[in-house]
Amino acid sequence: MNVRCSLKMAQSLGSTLFQEWAKRIFAIEFNNNSEPLYFALNPTSEGPWDENSRLHRLLTRGQTYSVCISSENRIQGAESYLHLRDKLARLPERCRVMELMAFFPNKQGSLIKGFLIQDGENDQGTERLLQDLVRESGQTSFCSYMRDDGGRIWQRLGLVTDGQEREIFRNCISLAERPELHPSVLNIKNSVVFCKYEDAYSVLEECTELIPTAKDVLQLADQCERTSRKGPLPVIVIEGLDATGKTTLTEALRESIQATLLKSPPDCIGHLRKTFDAEPPLIRRAFYALGNHITASVIASESEKSPVIVDRFWHSTAAYAIATEVHGKVENLPPPHHELYQWPLDLVQPDLVLLLTVSAEERVRRLERRGQMRTKEEIELEANSPFRQKLEETYRRMENPACVVIDASASKEEVLKNALLCIERYCGIERT
């Protein structure tokens, strides 16, 4: 195939995906407990390699393929990724699907997400099925992996057109070192954590044709008074996982200090949560970010008249987004003092954030006593210990303001007493 023609076709699929493809580092993730396997690409077989490495053993188990999503339209790209993930979940049980990431180390916004697929039976039907999915998804790369006579493994980057897959590039795989930042950290800002109102607003603005109810959220946001200032009276945010006693404490504090009680997202958009929770992270997190700004406009006005208690706010929005996006262990989180832990400059800042904590066992007991149907998020928290640990650690790394931790395993009277002591210390108001 003519190289110039191949490059032209590659560029037509989107410059972001194919630009300097061979200079990217790749990461394969197995699950939430293991370290990713990293590899690089070389046009020759001169790069470092070890046939006893985990990477070699992995890539020589049956037939291996990978697909990566890249689109100039971020909404289409997010939807395509979700669609592709759901389709791959329906592959035969013999097929193994793992997360794959391609990125430039430490370069923000460079991450391309995809999947590595293995078929232990070398069934050509799997390859045809994957090629069909690539055509459906649009701007998607398709790679296959092969071992040469010398034991080295090569990645073939292909273009699927007219029912056929044509090779564009072929590069030899070599071992790569672990980067300073976990690759998923590179794309968190403005994709799941929005540090500015305009950034979250623009995402929902772009998806109004896809999700008509996004217009309702935007209209409510337009009606809100935009300010980063609050009134003279204290604003206290209560954070924590479900079943840590947030509702009990917020109600008690409302009565004790004669406060206005608010929550985020507010009731005016709360009925839309189910709709946006089914959308890709980009859209879902933008919805919750705008919910914070809608709540902030009420905080600003209410704090002119009375103290304000807020049931969850920006910290929980950011913490859940970061802990969900960063796979693996706690060590993979953004390092302390990273910009993702900083309070947005254009969002009303509370005087105090209280983080309620209980042991995992106590939280499960409380949920069981409630007898309520557990949400998908709750099931994940209970079953996935690394996720829960990352979430708790992310809360603790939040800054400006940082969370003040309160042990919520004591009686509700003791928890209220400790919360009031914190409010008196940080905000200068006492119970009436």
Tab-separated table of C-alpha atoms in Angstrom, residues 137-290:
chain	number	residue	atom	x	y	z
A	137	SER	CA	-17.385	3.919	16.127
A	138	GLY	CA	-15.868	6.206	13.492
A	139	GLN	CA	-12.546	7.678	14.575
A	140	THR	CA	-11.142	4.520	16.112
A	141	SER	CA	-7.790	2.830	15.630
A	142	PHE	CA	-7.510	-0.927	15.196
A	143	CYS	CA	-4.282	-2.722	16.116
A	144	SER	CA	-3.263	-6.343	16.016
A	145	TYR	CA	-0.203	-7.875	17.654
A	146	MET	CA	2.084	-10.518	16.235
A	147	ARG	CA	5.242	-12.348	17.323
A	148	ASP	CA	8.163	-12.646	14.919
A	149	ASP	CA	10.626	-15.527	14.587
A	150	GLY	CA	12.997	-13.825	16.996
A	151	GLY	CA	10.430	-13.667	19.780
A	152	ARG	CA	9.768	-9.928	19.494
A	153	ILE	CA	6.180	-8.608	19.397
A	154	TRP	CA	5.005	-6.093	16.804
A	155	GLN	CA	1.993	-3.794	16.822
A	156	ARG	CA	0.232	-3.326	13.484
A	157	LEU	CA	-1.850	-0.138	13.299
A	158	GLY	CA	-4.591	-0.675	10.758
A	159	LEU	CA	-7.253	1.273	8.922
A	160	VAL	CA	-10.591	-0.447	8.383
A	161	THR	CA	-12.263	0.657	5.135
A	162	ASP	CA	-14.580	-1.069	2.645
A	163	GLY	CA	-14.696	-4.191	4.787
A	164	GLN	CA	-10.915	-4.610	4.780
A	165	GLU	CA	-8.181	-3.764	7.250
A	166	ARG	CA	-5.078	-2.118	5.758
A	167	GLU	CA	-1.829	-1.742	7.628
A	168	ILE	CA	-0.627	1.838	8.135
A	169	PHE	CA	2.247	1.438	10.567
A	170	ARG	CA	4.103	-1.478	12.104
A	171	ASN	CA	6.249	-0.971	15.195
A	172	CYS	CA	8.114	-3.253	17.551
A	173	ILE	CA	7.066	-3.226	21.189
A	174	SER	CA	9.659	-2.442	23.846
A	175	LEU	CA	9.464	-2.175	27.617
A	176	ALA	CA	8.827	1.295	29.063
A	177	GLU	CA	9.298	2.680	32.568
A	178	ARG	CA	6.460	3.784	34.812
A	179	PRO	CA	5.758	7.505	34.210
A	180	GLU	CA	5.818	10.090	36.982
A	181	LEU	CA	2.042	10.556	36.778
A	182	HIS	CA	-0.452	7.755	36.274
A	183	PRO	CA	-1.686	8.253	32.674
A	184	SER	CA	-5.343	8.677	33.641
A	185	VAL	CA	-4.386	11.801	35.620
A	186	LEU	CA	-3.435	13.549	32.368
A	187	ASN	CA	-7.007	13.989	31.132
A	188	ILE	CA	-8.936	14.559	34.367
A	189	LYS	CA	-8.989	18.352	34.217
A	190	ASN	CA	-11.919	19.589	32.125
A	191	SER	CA	-13.066	16.064	31.359
A	192	VAL	CA	-14.318	14.922	34.773
A	193	VAL	CA	-13.119	17.678	37.124
A	194	PHE	CA	-14.164	21.145	35.986
A	195	CYS	CA	-12.326	24.011	37.650
A	196	LYS	CA	-14.310	26.732	35.870
A	197	TYR	CA	-18.005	27.341	35.324
A	198	GLU	CA	-17.491	27.985	31.610
A	199	ASP	CA	-15.775	24.628	31.083
A	200	ALA	CA	-18.678	22.614	32.516
A	201	TYR	CA	-21.253	24.835	30.802
A	202	SER	CA	-19.685	24.330	27.362
A	203	VAL	CA	-19.910	20.516	27.668
A	204	LEU	CA	-23.674	20.561	28.265
A	205	GLU	CA	-24.036	23.211	25.577
A	206	GLU	CA	-22.442	20.833	23.065
A	207	CYS	CA	-24.746	17.921	23.901
A	208	THR	CA	-28.187	19.573	23.827
A	209	GLU	CA	-29.132	17.752	20.621
A	210	LEU	CA	-28.108	14.441	22.127
A	211	ILE	CA	-29.661	15.162	25.547
A	212	PRO	CA	-32.553	17.665	25.294
A	213	THR	CA	-32.818	18.008	29.092
A	214	ALA	CA	-29.354	19.599	29.072
A	215	LYS	CA	-31.164	22.754	27.918
A	216	ASP	CA	-33.115	22.791	31.178
A	217	VAL	CA	-29.906	22.701	33.210
A	218	LEU	CA	-28.366	25.465	31.108
A	219	GLN	CA	-31.453	27.660	31.473
A	220	LEU	CA	-31.350	27.315	35.248
A	221	ALA	CA	-27.623	28.093	35.234
A	222	ASP	CA	-28.295	31.194	33.123
A	223	GLN	CA	-30.839	32.416	35.671
A	224	CYS	CA	-28.418	32.154	38.582
A	225	GLU	CA	-26.524	35.071	39.988
A	226	ARG	CA	-22.861	34.434	39.152
A	227	THR	CA	-20.605	35.332	42.037
A	228	SER	CA	-17.693	33.791	43.912
A	229	ARG	CA	-18.542	35.751	47.047
A	230	LYS	CA	-20.745	34.638	49.887
A	231	GLY	CA	-22.511	36.704	52.524
A	232	PRO	CA	-21.083	37.580	55.965
A	233	LEU	CA	-22.519	34.523	57.733
A	234	PRO	CA	-20.741	31.145	57.843
A	235	VAL	CA	-21.119	28.416	55.206
A	236	ILE	CA	-20.436	24.874	56.426
A	237	VAL	CA	-20.261	21.884	54.059
A	238	ILE	CA	-20.836	18.334	55.318
A	239	GLU	CA	-19.060	15.641	53.294
A	240	GLY	CA	-18.720	11.872	53.610
A	241	LEU	CA	-19.725	8.567	52.079
A	242	ASP	CA	-23.316	7.389	52.346
A	243	ALA	CA	-24.280	6.027	55.779
A	244	THR	CA	-21.720	8.154	57.608
A	245	GLY	CA	-24.506	10.232	59.173
A	246	LYS	CA	-24.576	13.304	56.934
A	247	THR	CA	-28.373	13.670	56.911
A	248	THR	CA	-28.638	13.257	60.688
A	249	LEU	CA	-25.891	15.814	61.318
A	250	THR	CA	-27.089	18.396	58.793
A	251	GLU	CA	-30.590	18.362	60.284
A	252	ALA	CA	-29.201	18.669	63.805
A	253	LEU	CA	-26.907	21.534	62.810
A	254	ARG	CA	-29.715	23.362	61.034
A	255	GLU	CA	-31.651	23.437	64.292
A	256	SER	CA	-28.671	24.087	66.556
A	257	ILE	CA	-27.298	27.146	64.746
A	258	GLN	CA	-30.525	28.250	63.017
A	259	ALA	CA	-29.084	27.633	59.573
A	260	THR	CA	-30.458	27.263	56.069
A	261	LEU	CA	-29.985	23.724	54.779
A	262	LEU	CA	-29.006	23.206	51.120
A	263	LYS	CA	-27.683	20.334	49.030
A	264	SER	CA	-25.884	19.781	45.745
A	265	PRO	CA	-27.163	19.036	43.213
A	266	PRO	CA	-30.191	21.128	44.189
A	267	ASP	CA	-33.775	19.911	43.925
A	268	CYS	CA	-34.387	21.971	40.782
A	269	ILE	CA	-32.170	19.568	38.804
A	270	GLY	CA	-32.164	16.586	41.148
A	271	HIS	CA	-34.825	14.818	39.095
A	272	LEU	CA	-32.376	14.762	36.142
A	273	ARG	CA	-29.673	12.789	37.964
A	274	LYS	CA	-30.854	9.454	36.586
A	275	THR	CA	-30.641	10.785	33.023
A	276	PHE	CA	-27.111	12.140	33.376
A	277	ASP	CA	-25.827	9.230	35.451
A	278	ALA	CA	-26.361	7.042	32.371
A	279	GLU	CA	-24.145	9.296	30.232
A	280	PRO	CA	-20.337	9.162	29.742
A	281	PRO	CA	-18.218	10.659	32.559
A	282	LEU	CA	-17.543	13.846	30.552
A	283	ILE	CA	-21.254	14.714	30.424
A	284	ARG	CA	-22.201	13.304	33.823
A	285	ARG	CA	-19.492	15.217	35.684
A	286	ALA	CA	-20.268	18.462	33.837
A	287	PHE	CA	-23.870	18.134	35.045
A	288	TYR	CA	-22.774	17.797	38.678
A	289	ALA	CA	-20.278	20.649	38.318
A	290	LEU	CA	-23.013	22.983	37.078
